[in-house]
Amino acid sequence: TSSAVEGQPLLNGGLAAGLAGENFLSVARNGYAGYADRTAANSPAAEPQEKTFLGAISKAWTTASQALLGVASEDFQQWFQDRYGPPTPRFCKVPFGDAVQEALGERKLLMAWFHQEENTATQKLCREVLQNEQVLTNLQEDFLLWAGDTSRFEPSQVARLLGLQQFPSLVLLQPVANDFHANIPCVEWPLGTFCAPLHSCQFAVGDGSTLDSDMVIATIQMTAQDYREEVRNVQEELQRRDVQLAEDRRLREQQDREYEEALLADQLAAIRRAEDSSPAANEAANTSAEVPASPEAEKEKEAAAAKEAEEESQRQQRKNEILGEPEPAAS
């Protein structure tokens, strides 16, 4: 027979090709070995059977573990691509807290998909929303996409904090540095990592129906537009604040410079006044020395001199008495 199971190489490919008709004479004339060599050179090399077998086992093991334990966040991109093909959005392959911090650093919003099982609502979310061209553009410019399976511990705890009860759910979150200045309630997970939920879209409705995808897409675009405007307003406010701070600094430096100049001018004026007053003081001193003192002044001067001489004599006498006293004997 000329057919084979898909993924398994033909054991006798050259002979099968010859028996197909057009290359039979070539095989007979040149020999099967030469024809097989030419056929192998002109056709892509088949993967080793062992590698294909191990890959199939690995894929089967991954599928079984995901069905039992849930899909890990780092595996969602491959999981999505295997089931829905391109285009595949880019997923954050990190825990929830790291995704929040990454979005905060890039000044983007976080789109969190909480998955539970494959059903009609999940297919609608993936095909009609996450593969939508406009949503893919928003994911490149305004959002980071993170996915978590609620069968696992961390996604289940975050979903509980967000109040989610039906899955799949798509939540639009705004990362914040802390919860002190946030205008809306924040979720903290893990400790010290904060995000504020903006919108929550639960695709599975209680009556068995699913959410309108167009409404979800419109919500995503509206949230992205509002956030862009908010970021622009914040940047403009920061620019205005920087300009105001620069102006205040310039005025303060100018005032300091003017104060220093005025202080220097006052010091120079004081020096000039001192220099101008020095000749007049010398002249007054010389004039007073030339004028003879009055008798009363002479008497006061003599009395002061006598008093000073008497005090000096008393001090000298006391000194001699102290020096004349014998030293006390040692005990």
CSV table of C-alpha atoms in Angstrom, one decimal:
chain,number,residue,atom,x,y,z
A,1,THR,CA,0.0,0.0,0.0
A,2,SER,CA,1.2,3.6,-0.6
A,3,SER,CA,-0.2,5.2,2.5
A,4,ALA,CA,1.0,5.6,6.1
A,5,VAL,CA,-0.2,6.7,9.5
A,6,GLU,CA,0.3,10.5,9.9
A,7,GLY,CA,3.5,11.4,11.7
A,8,GLN,CA,5.1,7.9,11.0
A,9,PRO,CA,7.8,7.8,8.2
A,10,LEU,CA,7.4,5.1,5.5
A,11,LEU,CA,9.8,2.2,6.1
A,12,ASN,CA,10.2,1.6,2.4
A,13,GLY,CA,9.6,5.1,0.9
A,14,GLY,CA,11.7,4.7,-2.2
A,15,LEU,CA,10.1,1.5,-3.3
A,16,ALA,CA,6.7,2.8,-2.7
A,17,ALA,CA,7.4,5.8,-4.8
A,18,GLY,CA,8.7,3.6,-7.6
A,19,LEU,CA,5.7,1.4,-7.5
A,20,ALA,CA,3.5,4.5,-7.8
A,21,GLY,CA,4.2,4.5,-11.5
A,22,GLU,CA,6.3,7.3,-13.0
A,23,ASN,CA,9.6,6.5,-11.3
A,24,PHE,CA,9.4,2.7,-11.7
A,25,LEU,CA,11.9,2.5,-14.7
A,26,SER,CA,14.3,4.8,-12.9
A,27,VAL,CA,14.4,2.5,-9.9
A,28,ALA,CA,14.9,-0.6,-12.1
A,29,ARG,CA,17.6,1.0,-14.2
A,30,ASN,CA,19.7,2.8,-11.6
A,31,GLY,CA,19.0,0.6,-8.6
A,32,TYR,CA,16.9,1.2,-5.6
A,33,ALA,CA,19.8,2.5,-3.5
A,34,GLY,CA,20.7,5.3,-5.8
A,35,TYR,CA,17.1,6.3,-6.2
A,36,ALA,CA,16.5,6.3,-2.5
A,37,ASP,CA,19.6,8.6,-2.0
A,38,ARG,CA,18.2,11.1,-4.6
A,39,THR,CA,14.8,11.0,-3.0
A,40,ALA,CA,16.2,11.7,0.4
A,41,ALA,CA,18.2,14.6,-0.9
A,42,ASN,CA,15.2,16.2,-2.5
A,43,SER,CA,12.7,15.7,0.4
A,44,PRO,CA,12.7,17.1,3.9
A,45,ALA,CA,14.3,14.9,6.5
A,46,ALA,CA,11.7,13.1,8.7
A,47,GLU,CA,12.0,13.5,12.4
A,48,PRO,CA,13.4,10.6,14.3
A,49,GLN,CA,10.8,8.2,15.4
A,50,GLU,CA,12.1,8.3,19.0
A,51,LYS,CA,11.9,12.1,19.2
A,52,THR,CA,8.3,12.0,17.9
A,53,PHE,CA,7.4,9.3,20.4
A,54,LEU,CA,8.9,11.2,23.3
A,55,GLY,CA,7.2,14.4,22.2
A,56,ALA,CA,3.8,12.6,22.1
A,57,ILE,CA,4.4,11.2,25.6
A,58,SER,CA,5.4,14.6,26.9
A,59,LYS,CA,2.3,16.3,25.4
A,60,ALA,CA,0.0,13.6,26.7
A,61,TRP,CA,1.5,14.0,30.2
A,62,THR,CA,1.1,17.8,30.1
A,63,THR,CA,-2.5,17.4,29.0
A,64,ALA,CA,-3.3,15.0,31.7
A,65,SER,CA,-1.6,17.1,34.4
A,66,GLN,CA,-3.4,20.2,33.2
A,67,ALA,CA,-6.7,18.4,33.3
A,68,LEU,CA,-6.0,17.2,36.9
A,69,LEU,CA,-4.1,20.2,38.4
A,70,GLY,CA,-5.2,23.0,36.1
A,71,VAL,CA,-3.2,25.0,33.6
A,72,ALA,CA,-0.2,26.9,35.0
A,73,SER,CA,0.1,30.6,34.2
A,74,GLU,CA,3.4,30.1,32.3
A,75,ASP,CA,1.7,27.5,30.1
A,76,PHE,CA,-1.4,29.5,29.0
A,77,GLN,CA,0.2,30.8,25.8
A,78,GLN,CA,1.0,27.4,24.5
A,79,TRP,CA,-2.3,26.0,25.7
A,80,PHE,CA,-4.1,28.8,23.8
A,81,GLN,CA,-2.1,28.3,20.7
A,82,ASP,CA,-2.7,24.5,20.6
A,83,ARG,CA,-6.4,25.0,20.8
A,84,TYR,CA,-7.2,28.2,18.9
A,85,GLY,CA,-4.2,28.8,16.7
A,86,PRO,CA,-3.0,32.2,15.6
A,87,PRO,CA,-3.3,35.0,16.3
A,88,THR,CA,-2.2,34.2,19.9
A,89,PRO,CA,-2.0,37.1,22.4
A,90,ARG,CA,1.1,37.4,24.5
A,91,PHE,CA,0.6,36.1,28.1
A,92,CYS,CA,2.6,37.1,31.1
A,93,LYS,CA,4.3,33.8,32.2
A,94,VAL,CA,4.8,34.9,35.8
A,95,PRO,CA,2.7,34.8,39.0
A,96,PHE,CA,-0.1,37.3,39.6
A,97,GLY,CA,1.9,39.6,41.9
A,98,ASP,CA,4.8,39.8,39.4
A,99,ALA,CA,2.4,40.6,36.6
A,100,VAL,CA,0.9,43.5,38.6
A,101,GLN,CA,4.4,44.8,39.3
A,102,GLU,CA,5.4,44.5,35.7
A,103,ALA,CA,2.3,46.4,34.5
A,104,LEU,CA,2.9,49.1,37.2
A,105,GLY,CA,6.5,49.5,35.9
A,106,GLU,CA,5.3,49.8,32.3
A,107,ARG,CA,2.4,52.1,33.2
A,108,LYS,CA,-0.1,49.7,31.7
A,109,LEU,CA,-3.4,48.1,32.9
A,110,LEU,CA,-3.6,44.4,33.7
A,111,MET,CA,-6.1,42.1,31.9
A,112,ALA,CA,-6.6,39.0,34.1
A,113,TRP,CA,-8.4,35.9,32.7
A,114,PHE,CA,-9.6,33.5,35.3
A,115,HIS,CA,-10.1,30.1,33.7
A,116,GLN,CA,-11.9,27.0,35.1
A,117,GLU,CA,-12.8,24.6,32.4
A,118,GLU,CA,-13.2,24.4,28.6
A,119,ASN,CA,-16.8,25.2,27.6
A,120,THR,CA,-18.8,27.3,25.2
A,121,ALA,CA,-18.1,30.5,27.2
A,122,THR,CA,-14.3,29.8,27.2
A,123,GLN,CA,-14.3,29.3,23.4
A,124,LYS,CA,-16.3,32.6,23.0
A,125,LEU,CA,-13.8,34.5,25.2
A,126,CYS,CA,-10.8,33.1,23.3
A,127,ARG,CA,-12.1,33.3,19.7
A,128,GLU,CA,-14.3,36.4,19.8
A,129,VAL,CA,-12.4,38.6,22.3
A,130,LEU,CA,-8.8,37.6,22.8
A,131,GLN,CA,-8.3,37.0,19.0
A,132,ASN,CA,-10.2,40.2,18.1
A,133,GLU,CA,-7.9,42.5,16.1
A,134,GLN,CA,-8.8,45.6,18.2
A,135,VAL,CA,-8.3,43.8,21.4
A,136,LEU,CA,-4.9,42.5,20.2
A,137,THR,CA,-3.9,46.1,19.5
A,138,ASN,CA,-5.0,47.2,23.0
A,139,LEU,CA,-3.0,44.3,24.5
A,140,GLN,CA,0.1,45.6,22.7
A,141,GLU,CA,-0.4,49.3,23.8
A,142,ASP,CA,-2.4,49.5,27.0
A,143,PHE,CA,-2.6,46.1,28.7
A,144,LEU,CA,-0.6,43.1,30.0
A,145,LEU,CA,-2.5,39.8,29.7
A,146,TRP,CA,-2.3,37.3,32.6
A,147,ALA,CA,-4.2,34.1,32.9
A,148,GLY,CA,-4.8,31.8,35.9
A,149,ASP,CA,-6.6,28.5,36.3
A,150,THR,CA,-8.8,28.6,39.4
A,151,SER,CA,-8.0,25.0,40.0
A,152,ARG,CA,-4.7,26.2,41.3
A,153,PHE,CA,-4.1,28.0,44.6
A,154,GLU,CA,-3.0,31.5,43.7
A,155,PRO,CA,-5.6,32.2,40.9
A,156,SER,CA,-8.4,30.8,43.2
A,157,GLN,CA,-7.4,33.1,46.0
A,158,VAL,CA,-7.2,36.2,43.8
A,159,ALA,CA,-10.6,35.3,42.3
A,160,ARG,CA,-12.0,35.1,45.8
A,161,LEU,CA,-10.6,38.5,46.7
A,162,LEU,CA,-12.2,39.9,43.6
A,163,GLY,CA,-15.5,38.4,44.4
A,164,LEU,CA,-15.7,36.2,41.2
A,165,GLN,CA,-18.1,33.3,41.3
A,166,GLN,CA,-18.6,32.3,37.7
A,167,PHE,CA,-15.9,31.4,35.1
A,168,PRO,CA,-14.4,32.3,32.8
A,169,SER,CA,-14.1,35.9,33.9
A,170,LEU,CA,-12.1,38.7,32.5
A,171,VAL,CA,-11.1,41.4,34.9
A,172,LEU,CA,-9.5,44.8,34.0
A,173,LEU,CA,-7.2,45.9,36.8
A,174,GLN,CA,-5.2,49.1,37.4
A,175,PRO,CA,-1.9,48.5,39.4
A,176,VAL,CA,-1.2,51.0,42.1
A,177,ALA,CA,1.9,51.6,44.2
A,178,ASN,CA,-0.1,51.6,47.4
A,179,ASP,CA,-3.7,51.8,48.6
A,180,PHE,CA,-3.3,55.1,50.5
A,181,HIS,CA,-4.1,57.4,47.5
A,182,ALA,CA,-6.4,55.1,45.5
A,183,ASN,CA,-9.9,56.4,44.9
A,184,ILE,CA,-11.4,52.9,44.7
A,185,PRO,CA,-11.0,49.8,46.9
A,186,CYS,CA,-7.8,47.8,46.1
A,187,VAL,CA,-6.9,44.1,46.2
A,188,GLU,CA,-3.6,43.2,47.9
A,189,TRP,CA,-2.0,40.0,46.6
A,190,PRO,CA,0.6,39.1,47.6
A,191,LEU,CA,1.5,41.3,50.6
A,192,GLY,CA,2.6,44.7,49.4
A,193,THR,CA,1.3,44.4,45.9
A,194,PHE,CA,-1.9,46.4,45.1
A,195,CYS,CA,-4.3,46.6,42.2
A,196,ALA,CA,-7.7,48.2,41.8
A,197,PRO,CA,-10.4,46.4,39.8
A,198,LEU,CA,-12.0,48.6,37.1
A,199,HIS,CA,-14.3,46.2,35.2
A,200,SER,CA,-15.3,42.6,35.6
A,201,CYS,CA,-16.8,40.5,32.7
A,202,GLN,CA,-18.1,37.1,33.7
A,203,PHE,CA,-18.8,35.2,30.5
A,204,ALA,CA,-20.9,32.4,32.0
A,205,VAL,CA,-24.3,33.8,33.0
A,206,GLY,CA,-26.5,32.1,35.5
A,207,ASP,CA,-29.2,31.1,33.1
A,208,GLY,CA,-26.7,29.2,30.9
A,209,SER,CA,-26.2,31.9,28.3
A,210,THR,CA,-23.0,33.8,27.7
A,211,LEU,CA,-22.0,37.4,27.8
A,212,ASP,CA,-22.1,39.6,24.6
A,213,SER,CA,-18.6,39.7,23.2
A,214,ASP,CA,-19.2,43.1,21.5
A,215,MET,CA,-20.0,44.6,24.9
A,216,VAL,CA,-16.8,43.2,26.4
A,217,ILE,CA,-14.7,44.5,23.5
A,218,ALA,CA,-16.3,48.0,23.9
A,219,THR,CA,-15.6,47.9,27.6
A,220,ILE,CA,-11.9,47.0,26.9
A,221,GLN,CA,-11.6,49.9,24.4
A,222,MET,CA,-13.4,52.4,26.7
A,223,THR,CA,-11.2,51.4,29.6
A,224,ALA,CA,-8.0,51.7,27.5
A,225,GLN,CA,-9.1,55.1,26.2
A,226,ASP,CA,-9.9,56.4,29.7
A,227,TYR,CA,-6.6,55.2,31.1
A,228,ARG,CA,-4.7,56.8,28.2
A,229,GLU,CA,-6.4,60.1,29.0
A,230,GLU,CA,-5.6,59.7,32.7
A,231,VAL,CA,-2.0,58.9,32.0
A,232,ARG,CA,-1.8,62.0,29.7
A,233,ASN,CA,-3.3,64.2,32.4
A,234,VAL,CA,-0.9,62.9,35.0
A,235,GLN,CA,2.0,63.5,32.7
A,236,GLU,CA,0.8,67.0,32.0
A,237,GLU,CA,0.4,67.7,35.7
A,238,LEU,CA,3.9,66.4,36.4
A,239,GLN,CA,5.3,68.6,33.7
A,240,ARG,CA,3.4,71.6,35.2
A,241,ARG,CA,4.8,70.8,38.6
A,242,ASP,CA,8.3,70.5,37.3
A,243,VAL,CA,8.0,73.8,35.6
A,244,GLN,CA,6.6,75.4,38.8
A,245,LEU,CA,9.4,73.9,40.8
A,246,ALA,CA,12.0,75.2,38.4
A,247,GLU,CA,10.5,78.7,38.5
A,248,ASP,CA,10.3,78.6,42.3
A,249,ARG,CA,14.0,77.5,42.4
A,250,ARG,CA,15.0,80.3,40.0
A,251,LEU,CA,13.1,82.9,42.1
A,252,ARG,CA,14.7,81.6,45.3
A,253,GLU,CA,18.2,81.8,43.8
A,254,GLN,CA,17.5,85.3,42.6
A,255,GLN,CA,16.3,86.4,46.0
A,256,ASP,CA,19.4,84.8,47.7
A,257,ARG,CA,21.7,86.6,45.2
A,258,GLU,CA,20.0,89.9,45.8
A,259,TYR,CA,20.2,89.5,49.6
A,260,GLU,CA,24.0,88.7,49.3
A,261,GLU,CA,24.5,91.7,47.1
A,262,ALA,CA,22.6,94.0,49.6
A,263,LEU,CA,24.6,92.6,52.5
A,264,LEU,CA,27.9,93.2,50.7
A,265,ALA,CA,26.8,96.8,49.9
A,266,ASP,CA,26.0,97.4,53.6
A,267,GLN,CA,29.4,96.1,54.7
A,268,LEU,CA,31.2,98.3,52.2
A,269,ALA,CA,29.1,101.4,53.3
A,270,ALA,CA,30.1,100.6,56.9
A,271,ILE,CA,33.7,100.4,56.0
A,272,ARG,CA,33.5,103.8,54.2
A,273,ARG,CA,31.8,105.4,57.1
A,274,ALA,CA,34.5,104.1,59.4
A,275,GLU,CA,37.2,105.5,57.2
A,276,ASP,CA,35.5,108.9,56.9
A,277,SER,CA,35.1,109.2,60.7
A,278,SER,CA,38.7,108.3,61.6
A,279,PRO,CA,40.3,111.8,60.8
A,280,ALA,CA,37.7,113.6,62.8
A,281,ALA,CA,38.3,111.4,65.8
A,282,ASN,CA,42.1,111.9,65.6
A,283,GLU,CA,41.7,115.6,65.4
A,284,ALA,CA,39.4,115.7,68.4
A,285,ALA,CA,41.9,113.6,70.4
A,286,ASN,CA,44.7,116.0,69.5
A,287,THR,CA,42.6,119.0,70.4
A,288,SER,CA,41.8,117.6,73.9
A,289,ALA,CA,45.5,116.9,74.5
A,290,GLU,CA,46.4,120.5,73.8
A,291,VAL,CA,43.8,122.0,76.1
A,292,PRO,CA,45.0,122.2,79.8
A,293,ALA,CA,43.0,120.2,82.3
A,294,SER,CA,40.9,122.1,84.9
A,295,PRO,CA,42.0,122.0,88.7
A,296,GLU,CA,39.0,119.8,89.5
A,297,ALA,CA,40.0,117.3,86.9
A,298,GLU,CA,43.6,117.3,88.1
A,299,LYS,CA,42.4,116.6,91.7
A,300,GLU,CA,40.2,113.7,90.6
A,301,LYS,CA,43.1,112.3,88.6
A,302,GLU,CA,45.5,112.5,91.6
A,303,ALA,CA,42.9,110.9,93.9
A,304,ALA,CA,42.4,108.0,91.5
A,305,ALA,CA,46.1,107.5,91.2
A,306,ALA,CA,46.5,107.5,95.0
A,307,LYS,CA,43.7,105.0,95.5
A,308,GLU,CA,45.2,102.7,92.9
A,309,ALA,CA,48.6,103.0,94.6
A,310,GLU,CA,47.1,102.2,98.0
A,311,GLU,CA,45.3,99.1,96.6
A,312,GLU,CA,48.5,97.9,95.0
A,313,SER,CA,50.3,98.3,98.3
A,314,GLN,CA,47.7,96.3,100.1
A,315,ARG,CA,48.0,93.5,97.5
A,316,GLN,CA,51.8,93.4,97.9
A,317,GLN,CA,51.5,93.3,101.6
A,318,ARG,CA,49.1,90.4,101.5
A,319,LYS,CA,51.4,88.6,99.1
A,320,ASN,CA,54.3,88.9,101.5
A,321,GLU,CA,52.2,87.6,104.4
A,322,ILE,CA,51.2,84.6,102.5
A,323,LEU,CA,54.8,83.9,101.4
A,324,GLY,CA,56.0,84.3,105.1
A,325,GLU,CA,53.7,81.7,106.6
A,326,PRO,CA,55.3,78.3,107.3
A,327,GLU,CA,54.1,75.3,105.4
A,328,PRO,CA,51.9,72.9,107.4
A,329,ALA,CA,53.7,69.8,108.7
A,330,ALA,CA,53.0,66.6,107.0
A,331,SER,CA,50.8,64.3,109.1
